[in-house]
Short mmCIF file of C-alpha atoms in Angstrom, two decimals:
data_model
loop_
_atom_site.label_atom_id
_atom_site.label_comp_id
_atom_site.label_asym_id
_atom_site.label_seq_id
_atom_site.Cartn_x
_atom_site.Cartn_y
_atom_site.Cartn_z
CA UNK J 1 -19.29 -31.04 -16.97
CA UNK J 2 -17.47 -30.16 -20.29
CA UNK J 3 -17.17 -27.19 -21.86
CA UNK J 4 -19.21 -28.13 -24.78
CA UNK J 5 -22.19 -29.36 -22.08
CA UNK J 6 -22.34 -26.39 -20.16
CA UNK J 7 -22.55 -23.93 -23.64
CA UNK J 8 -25.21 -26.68 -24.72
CA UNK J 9 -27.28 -25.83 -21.92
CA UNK J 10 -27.10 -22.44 -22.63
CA UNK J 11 -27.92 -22.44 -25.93
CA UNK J 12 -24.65 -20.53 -26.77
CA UNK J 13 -21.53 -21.45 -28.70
CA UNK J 14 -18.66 -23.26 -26.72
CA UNK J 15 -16.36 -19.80 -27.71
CA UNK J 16 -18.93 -17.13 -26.54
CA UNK J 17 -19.05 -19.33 -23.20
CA UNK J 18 -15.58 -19.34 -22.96
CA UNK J 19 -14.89 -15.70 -23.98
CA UNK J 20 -17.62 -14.72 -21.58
CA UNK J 21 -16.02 -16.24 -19.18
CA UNK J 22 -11.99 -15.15 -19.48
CA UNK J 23 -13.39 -11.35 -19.14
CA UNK J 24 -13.36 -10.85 -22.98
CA UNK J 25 -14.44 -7.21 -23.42
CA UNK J 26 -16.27 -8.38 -26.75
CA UNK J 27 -19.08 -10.22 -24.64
CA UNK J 28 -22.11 -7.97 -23.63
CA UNK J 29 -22.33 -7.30 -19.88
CA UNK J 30 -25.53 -9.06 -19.81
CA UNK J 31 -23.87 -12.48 -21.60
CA UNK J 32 -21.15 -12.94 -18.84
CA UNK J 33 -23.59 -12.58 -16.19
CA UNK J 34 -25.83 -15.11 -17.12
CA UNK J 35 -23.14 -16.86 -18.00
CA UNK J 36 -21.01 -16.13 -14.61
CA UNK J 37 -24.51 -17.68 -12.72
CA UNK J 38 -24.90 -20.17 -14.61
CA UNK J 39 -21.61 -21.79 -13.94
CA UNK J 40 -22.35 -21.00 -10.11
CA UNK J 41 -25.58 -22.99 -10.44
CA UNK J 42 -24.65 -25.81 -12.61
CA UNK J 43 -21.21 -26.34 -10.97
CA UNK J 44 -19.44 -25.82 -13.50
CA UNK J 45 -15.49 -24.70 -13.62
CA UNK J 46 -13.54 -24.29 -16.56
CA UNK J 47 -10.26 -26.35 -17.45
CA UNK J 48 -7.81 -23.77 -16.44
CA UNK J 49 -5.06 -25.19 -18.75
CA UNK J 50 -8.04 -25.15 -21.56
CA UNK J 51 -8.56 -21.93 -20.94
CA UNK J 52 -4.69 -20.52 -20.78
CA UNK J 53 -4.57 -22.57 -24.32
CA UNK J 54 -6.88 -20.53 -25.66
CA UNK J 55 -6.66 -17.21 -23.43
CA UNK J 56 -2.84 -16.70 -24.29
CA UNK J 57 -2.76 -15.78 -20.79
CA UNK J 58 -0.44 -17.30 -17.79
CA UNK J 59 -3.16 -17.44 -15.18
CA UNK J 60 -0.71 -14.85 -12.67
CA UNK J 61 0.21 -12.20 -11.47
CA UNK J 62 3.66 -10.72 -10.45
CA UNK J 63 4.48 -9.26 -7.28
CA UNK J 64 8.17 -7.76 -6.24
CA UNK J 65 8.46 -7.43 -2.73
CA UNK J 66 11.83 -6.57 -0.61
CA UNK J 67 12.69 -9.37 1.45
CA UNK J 68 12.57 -7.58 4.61
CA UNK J 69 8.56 -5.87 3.45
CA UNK J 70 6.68 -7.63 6.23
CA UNK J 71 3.94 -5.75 6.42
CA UNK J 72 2.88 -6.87 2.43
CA UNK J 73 1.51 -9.95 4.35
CA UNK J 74 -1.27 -7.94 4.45
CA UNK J 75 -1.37 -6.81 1.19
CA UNK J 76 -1.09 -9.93 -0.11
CA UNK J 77 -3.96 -11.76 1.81
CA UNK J 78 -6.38 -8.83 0.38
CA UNK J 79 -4.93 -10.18 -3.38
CA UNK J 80 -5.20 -13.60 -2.60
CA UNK J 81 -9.11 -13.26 -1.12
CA UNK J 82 -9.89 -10.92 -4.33
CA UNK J 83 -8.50 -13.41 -6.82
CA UNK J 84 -9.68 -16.89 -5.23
CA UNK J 85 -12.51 -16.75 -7.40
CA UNK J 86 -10.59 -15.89 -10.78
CA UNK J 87 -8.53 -19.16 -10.94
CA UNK J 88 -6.19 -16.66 -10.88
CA UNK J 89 -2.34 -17.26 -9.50
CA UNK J 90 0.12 -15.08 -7.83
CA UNK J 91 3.85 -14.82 -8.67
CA UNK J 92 5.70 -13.65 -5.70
CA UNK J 93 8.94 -12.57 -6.59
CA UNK J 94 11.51 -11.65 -3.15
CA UNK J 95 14.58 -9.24 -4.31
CA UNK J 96 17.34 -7.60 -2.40
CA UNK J 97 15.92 -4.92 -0.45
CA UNK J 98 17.19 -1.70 -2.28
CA UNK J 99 18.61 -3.58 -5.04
CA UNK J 100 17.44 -1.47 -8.41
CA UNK J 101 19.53 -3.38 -10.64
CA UNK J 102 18.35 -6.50 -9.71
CA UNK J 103 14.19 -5.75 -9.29
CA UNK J 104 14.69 -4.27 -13.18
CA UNK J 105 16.16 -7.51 -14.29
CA UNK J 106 13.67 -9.56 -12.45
CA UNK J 107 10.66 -7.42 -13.95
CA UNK J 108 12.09 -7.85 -17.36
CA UNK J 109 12.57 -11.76 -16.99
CA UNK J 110 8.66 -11.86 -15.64
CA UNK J 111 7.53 -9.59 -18.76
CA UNK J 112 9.42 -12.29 -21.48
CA UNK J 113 8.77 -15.22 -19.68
CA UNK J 114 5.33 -15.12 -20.14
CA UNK J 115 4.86 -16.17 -16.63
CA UNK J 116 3.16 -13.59 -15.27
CA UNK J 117 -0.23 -11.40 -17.42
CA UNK J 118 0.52 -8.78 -15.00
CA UNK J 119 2.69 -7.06 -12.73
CA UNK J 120 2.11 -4.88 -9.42
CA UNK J 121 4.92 -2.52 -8.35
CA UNK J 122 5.37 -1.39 -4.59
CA UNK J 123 7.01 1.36 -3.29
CA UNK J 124 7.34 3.84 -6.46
CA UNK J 125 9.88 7.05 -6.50
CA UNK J 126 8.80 9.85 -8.04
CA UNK J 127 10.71 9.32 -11.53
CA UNK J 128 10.77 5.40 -11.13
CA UNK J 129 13.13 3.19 -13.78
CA UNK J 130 10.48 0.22 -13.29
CA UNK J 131 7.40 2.02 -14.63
CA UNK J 132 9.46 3.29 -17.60
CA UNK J 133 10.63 0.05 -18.31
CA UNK J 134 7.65 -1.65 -17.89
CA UNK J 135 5.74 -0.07 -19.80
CA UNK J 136 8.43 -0.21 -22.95
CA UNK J 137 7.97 -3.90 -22.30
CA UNK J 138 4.19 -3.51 -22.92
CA UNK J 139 3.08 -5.88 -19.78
CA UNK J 140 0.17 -4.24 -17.71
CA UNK J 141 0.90 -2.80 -14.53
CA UNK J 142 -0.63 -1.00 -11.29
CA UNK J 143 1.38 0.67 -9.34
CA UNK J 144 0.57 0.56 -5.25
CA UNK J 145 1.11 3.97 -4.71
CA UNK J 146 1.98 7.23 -7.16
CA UNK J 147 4.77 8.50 -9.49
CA UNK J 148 5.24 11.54 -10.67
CA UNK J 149 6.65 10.28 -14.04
CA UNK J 150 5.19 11.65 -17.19
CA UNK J 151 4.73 7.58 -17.92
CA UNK J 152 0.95 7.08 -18.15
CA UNK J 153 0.29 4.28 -15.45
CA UNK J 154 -2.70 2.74 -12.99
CA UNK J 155 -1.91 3.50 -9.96
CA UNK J 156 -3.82 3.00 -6.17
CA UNK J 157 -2.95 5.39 -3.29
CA UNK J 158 -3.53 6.71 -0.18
CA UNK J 159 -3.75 10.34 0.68
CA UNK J 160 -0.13 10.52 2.94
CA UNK J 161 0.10 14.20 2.64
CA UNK J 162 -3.62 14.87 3.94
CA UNK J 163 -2.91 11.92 6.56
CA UNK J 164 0.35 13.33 8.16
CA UNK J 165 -0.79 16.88 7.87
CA UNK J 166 -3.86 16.33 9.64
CA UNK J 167 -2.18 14.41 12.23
CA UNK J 168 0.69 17.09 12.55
CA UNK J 169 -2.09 19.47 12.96
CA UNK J 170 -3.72 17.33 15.78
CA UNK J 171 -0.69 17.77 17.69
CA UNK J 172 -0.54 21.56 17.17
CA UNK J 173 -4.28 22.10 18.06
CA UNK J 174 -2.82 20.37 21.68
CA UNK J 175 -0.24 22.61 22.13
CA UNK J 176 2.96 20.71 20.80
CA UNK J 177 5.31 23.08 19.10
CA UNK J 178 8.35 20.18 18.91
CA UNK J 179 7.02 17.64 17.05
CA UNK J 180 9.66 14.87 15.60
CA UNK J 181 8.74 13.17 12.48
CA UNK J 182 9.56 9.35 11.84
CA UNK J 183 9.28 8.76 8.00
CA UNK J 184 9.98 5.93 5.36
CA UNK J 185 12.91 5.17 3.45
CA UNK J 186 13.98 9.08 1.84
CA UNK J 187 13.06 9.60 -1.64
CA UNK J 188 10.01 7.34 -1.72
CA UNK J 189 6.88 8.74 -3.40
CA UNK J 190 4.56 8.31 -0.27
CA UNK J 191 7.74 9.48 2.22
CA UNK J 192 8.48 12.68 0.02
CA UNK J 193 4.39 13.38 0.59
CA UNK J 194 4.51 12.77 4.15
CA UNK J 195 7.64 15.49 4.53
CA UNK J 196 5.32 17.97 2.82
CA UNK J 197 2.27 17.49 4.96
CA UNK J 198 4.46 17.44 7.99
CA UNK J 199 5.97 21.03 6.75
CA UNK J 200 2.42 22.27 5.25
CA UNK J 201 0.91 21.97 8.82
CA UNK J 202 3.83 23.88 10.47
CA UNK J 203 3.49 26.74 7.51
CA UNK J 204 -0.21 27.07 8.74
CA UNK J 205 0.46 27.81 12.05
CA UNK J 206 3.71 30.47 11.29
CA UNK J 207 6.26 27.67 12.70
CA UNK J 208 8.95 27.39 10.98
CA UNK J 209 10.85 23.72 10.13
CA UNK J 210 13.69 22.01 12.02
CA UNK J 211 15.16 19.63 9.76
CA UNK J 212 16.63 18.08 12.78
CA UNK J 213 12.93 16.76 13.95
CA UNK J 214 12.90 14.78 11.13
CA UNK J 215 14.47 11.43 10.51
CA UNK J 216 13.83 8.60 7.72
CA UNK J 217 14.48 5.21 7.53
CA UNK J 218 12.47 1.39 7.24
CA UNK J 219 9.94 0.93 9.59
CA UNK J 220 11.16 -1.38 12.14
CA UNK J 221 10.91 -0.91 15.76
CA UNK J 222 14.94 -0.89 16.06
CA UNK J 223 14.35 1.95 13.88
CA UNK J 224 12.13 3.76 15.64
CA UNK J 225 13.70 3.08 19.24
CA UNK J 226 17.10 4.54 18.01
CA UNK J 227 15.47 7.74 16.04
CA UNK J 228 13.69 8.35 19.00
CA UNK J 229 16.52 8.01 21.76
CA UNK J 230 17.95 10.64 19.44
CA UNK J 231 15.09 12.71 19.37
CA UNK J 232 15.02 12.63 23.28
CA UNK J 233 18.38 13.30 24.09
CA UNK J 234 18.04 16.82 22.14
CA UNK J 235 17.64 20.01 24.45
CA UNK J 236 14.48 21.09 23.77
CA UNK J 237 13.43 17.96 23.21
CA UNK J 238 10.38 17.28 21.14
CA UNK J 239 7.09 17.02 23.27
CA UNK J 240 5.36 14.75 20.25
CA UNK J 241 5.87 12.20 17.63
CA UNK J 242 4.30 11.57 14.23
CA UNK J 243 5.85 8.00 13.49
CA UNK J 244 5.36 6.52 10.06
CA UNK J 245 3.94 2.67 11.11
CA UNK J 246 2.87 0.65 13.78
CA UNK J 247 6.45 -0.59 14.37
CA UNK J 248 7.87 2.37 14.22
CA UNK J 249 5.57 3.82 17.12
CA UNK J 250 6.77 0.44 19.02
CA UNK J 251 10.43 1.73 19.15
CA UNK J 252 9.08 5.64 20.43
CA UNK J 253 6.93 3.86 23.19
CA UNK J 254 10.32 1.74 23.98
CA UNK J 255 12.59 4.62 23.86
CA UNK J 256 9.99 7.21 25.81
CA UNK J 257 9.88 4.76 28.74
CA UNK J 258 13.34 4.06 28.66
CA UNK J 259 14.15 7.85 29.55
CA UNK J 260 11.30 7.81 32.41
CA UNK J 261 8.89 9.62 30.52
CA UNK J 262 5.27 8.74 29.84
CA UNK J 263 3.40 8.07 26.49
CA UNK J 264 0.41 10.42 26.30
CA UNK J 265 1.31 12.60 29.37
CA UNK J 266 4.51 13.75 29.12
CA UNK J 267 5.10 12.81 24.74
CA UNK J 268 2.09 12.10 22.44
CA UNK J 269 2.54 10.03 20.13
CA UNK J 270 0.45 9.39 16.55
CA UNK J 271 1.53 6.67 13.91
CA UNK J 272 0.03 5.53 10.77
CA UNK J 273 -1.81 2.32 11.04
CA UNK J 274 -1.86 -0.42 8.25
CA UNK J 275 -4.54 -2.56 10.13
CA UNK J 276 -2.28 -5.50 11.13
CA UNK J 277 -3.98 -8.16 13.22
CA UNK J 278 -1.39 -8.88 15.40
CA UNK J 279 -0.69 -5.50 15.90
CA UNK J 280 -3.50 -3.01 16.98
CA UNK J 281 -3.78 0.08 18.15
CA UNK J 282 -6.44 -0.62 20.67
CA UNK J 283 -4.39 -3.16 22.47
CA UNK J 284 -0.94 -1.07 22.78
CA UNK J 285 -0.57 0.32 26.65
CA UNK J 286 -1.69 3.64 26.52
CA UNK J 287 -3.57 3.04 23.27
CA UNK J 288 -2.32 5.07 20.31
CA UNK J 289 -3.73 7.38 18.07
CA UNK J 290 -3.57 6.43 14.48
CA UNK J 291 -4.34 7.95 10.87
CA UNK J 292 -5.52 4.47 9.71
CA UNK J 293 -5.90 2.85 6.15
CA UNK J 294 -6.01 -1.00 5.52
CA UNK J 295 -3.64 -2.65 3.45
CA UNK J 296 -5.67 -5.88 3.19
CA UNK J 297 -7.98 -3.73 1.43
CA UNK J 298 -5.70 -1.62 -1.06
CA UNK J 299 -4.76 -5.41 -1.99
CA UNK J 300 -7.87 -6.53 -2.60
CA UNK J 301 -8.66 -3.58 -4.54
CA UNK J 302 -5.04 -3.38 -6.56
CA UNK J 303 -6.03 -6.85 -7.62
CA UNK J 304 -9.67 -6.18 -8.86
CA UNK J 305 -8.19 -2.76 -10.36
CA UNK J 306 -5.26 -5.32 -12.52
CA UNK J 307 -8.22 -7.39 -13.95
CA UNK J 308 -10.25 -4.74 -15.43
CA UNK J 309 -6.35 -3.57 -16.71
CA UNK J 310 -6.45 -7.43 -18.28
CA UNK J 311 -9.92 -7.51 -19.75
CA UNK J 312 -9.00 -3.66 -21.76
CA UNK J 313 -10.04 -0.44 -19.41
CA UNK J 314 -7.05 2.02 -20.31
CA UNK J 315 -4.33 2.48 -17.51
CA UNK J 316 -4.96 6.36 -18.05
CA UNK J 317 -8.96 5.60 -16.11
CA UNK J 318 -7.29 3.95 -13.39
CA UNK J 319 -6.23 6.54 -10.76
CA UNK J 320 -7.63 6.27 -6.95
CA UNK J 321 -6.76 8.30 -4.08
CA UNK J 322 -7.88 6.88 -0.94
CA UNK J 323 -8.71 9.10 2.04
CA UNK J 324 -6.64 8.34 5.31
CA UNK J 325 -9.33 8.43 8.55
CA UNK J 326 -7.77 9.87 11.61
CA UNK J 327 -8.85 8.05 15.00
CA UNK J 328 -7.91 9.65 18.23
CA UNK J 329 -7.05 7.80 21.54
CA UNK J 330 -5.00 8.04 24.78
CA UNK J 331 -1.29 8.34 23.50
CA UNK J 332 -2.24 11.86 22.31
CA UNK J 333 -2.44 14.47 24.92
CA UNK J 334 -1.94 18.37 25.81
CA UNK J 335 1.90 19.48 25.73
CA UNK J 336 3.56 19.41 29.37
CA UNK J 337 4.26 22.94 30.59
CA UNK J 338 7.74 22.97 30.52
CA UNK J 339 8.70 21.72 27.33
CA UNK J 340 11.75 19.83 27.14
CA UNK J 341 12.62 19.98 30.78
CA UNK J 342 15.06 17.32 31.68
#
């Protein structure tokens, strides 16, 4: 069925059809949804290349992604079920992983291409050169996570400072006194909030920080092995561990059995879980407490929160601050009595 067709049956003009059904903010509410069920009923599906014509619009959306960010599998699976519908694309862009330089250049080249309507940035610092430049460019954006840049930006998050403090605070309501933090990379948005809920849930109970209990780095269960062979081999040694991901709470159960020691006896261990599904918490031996928040979801939302940023809600509305659930299971326990002890 044609364009003209379908807005025939309608009784509407082939432009209010169309408009109606780009996301123009000039058609009522109550237009695109008879319009929306219309097409549903009758079959009908735009000519995306028609529609691009007209739109001015690419049909995509960027993503930058380090080449080494596994775990934005996820993420991306949540965009790509969200968007299915909108005959919508996605641009995925890899770039060096720390490579600044380089991910500006690539941004710019995605803004005046024309390739892309949209971008989504990943991994923001607190002052970050991407959302400045990005928005000088004038190309929408979301950012996954939160800046502290005066900037005005979108922005989706999770609550890492509540997550990590009440899951440092777990640990002291057990009895741990030593407990080692795994972060993310240093100087990250989300890491620099997980340092401060780490050191807020000390403050509350009078203990004062050891900046040698706390390590950063990717998460990677090479990572997390070394940090916490380190960890081990101090005297004290730390009776618990608050690791930053899944794989980084691979490497502490590697490197706790490797020094004849037992998860959730003699060290506890809690990690942040991402919901991977070939990676649960339910299924690792003992099974391991988690503060738990699903990336699938934060993708499908960070791509329904970039469309209403394409069809005109200011990026100054868009600010969401997901709670982090905590979920308790076997790798946590009481501290040992002697602790440390060789």
């Amino acid at each position: 069925m044609k364009l003209k067709e379908f807005a025939k049956q309608l009784g509407l003009s082939p432009t209010t059809v169309s408009r109606a059904l780009s996301g123009y903010p000039e058609v009522s509410e109550k237009t695109r949804k008879r319009v929306a069920e219309e097409a549903v009923r009758l079959g009908y599906r735009p000519n995306i290349n028609a529609v691009r014509l007209v739109t001015g619009r690419a049909g995509a959306i960027g993503v930058v992604m380090g080449r080494n960010e596994f775990q934005f599998s996820e993420f991306m699976s949540g965009m790509a079920e969200r968007l299915d519908s909108e005959d919508i694309d996605i641009l995925v862009s890899p770039v060096a992983d720390h490579d600044m330089k380089a991910e500006l250049q690539l941004y710019s080249r995605l803004a005046t291409s024309g390739r892309v309507d949209a971008v989504i940035i990943h991994s923001p610092k607190p002052n970050d050169e991407r959302i400045l430049l990005l928005h000088k460019l004038g190309i929408p954006f979301l950012v996954h996570g939160r800046s502290e840049t005066n900037v005005p930006h979108a922005w989706l998050d999770i609550d890492n400072e509540g997550a990590i403090r009440r899951a440092t605070s777990h640990l002291l309501d057990l009895g741990h006194r030593r407990i080692a933090l795994i972060n993310g990379r240093d100087g990250l948005t989300f890491t620099l909030h997980r340092d401060k809920g780490y050191r807020e849930a000390l403050e509350q109970r009078g203990l004062p920080f050891d900046p040698r209990l706390v390590t950063h780095g990717q998460f990677t269960d090479e990572i997390g092995f070394r940090s916490a062979r380190s960890f081990l081999e101090q005297s004290p040694r730390p009776t618990a561990f608050v690791a930053g991901s899944m794989m980084t709470a691979l490497g502490v159960y590697r490197a706790v059995r490797s020094v004849g020691l037992v998860v959730g006896q003699d060290i506890s261990v809690i990690a942040h879980d991402d919901v991977f599904p070939y990676l649960t918490a339910d299924n690792m031996v003992p099974s391991l407490s988690t503060s738990r928040s699903s990336l699938r979801a934060a993708g499908a939302r960070s791509a329904d929160l970039t469309l209403q940023l394409l069809t005109g809600r200011p990026a100054t509305e868009i600010h969401e601050l997901w709670p982090v659930e905590l979920i308790l299971r076997e790798s946590t326990g009481p501290a040992p009595e002697a602790q440390g002890a060789a």
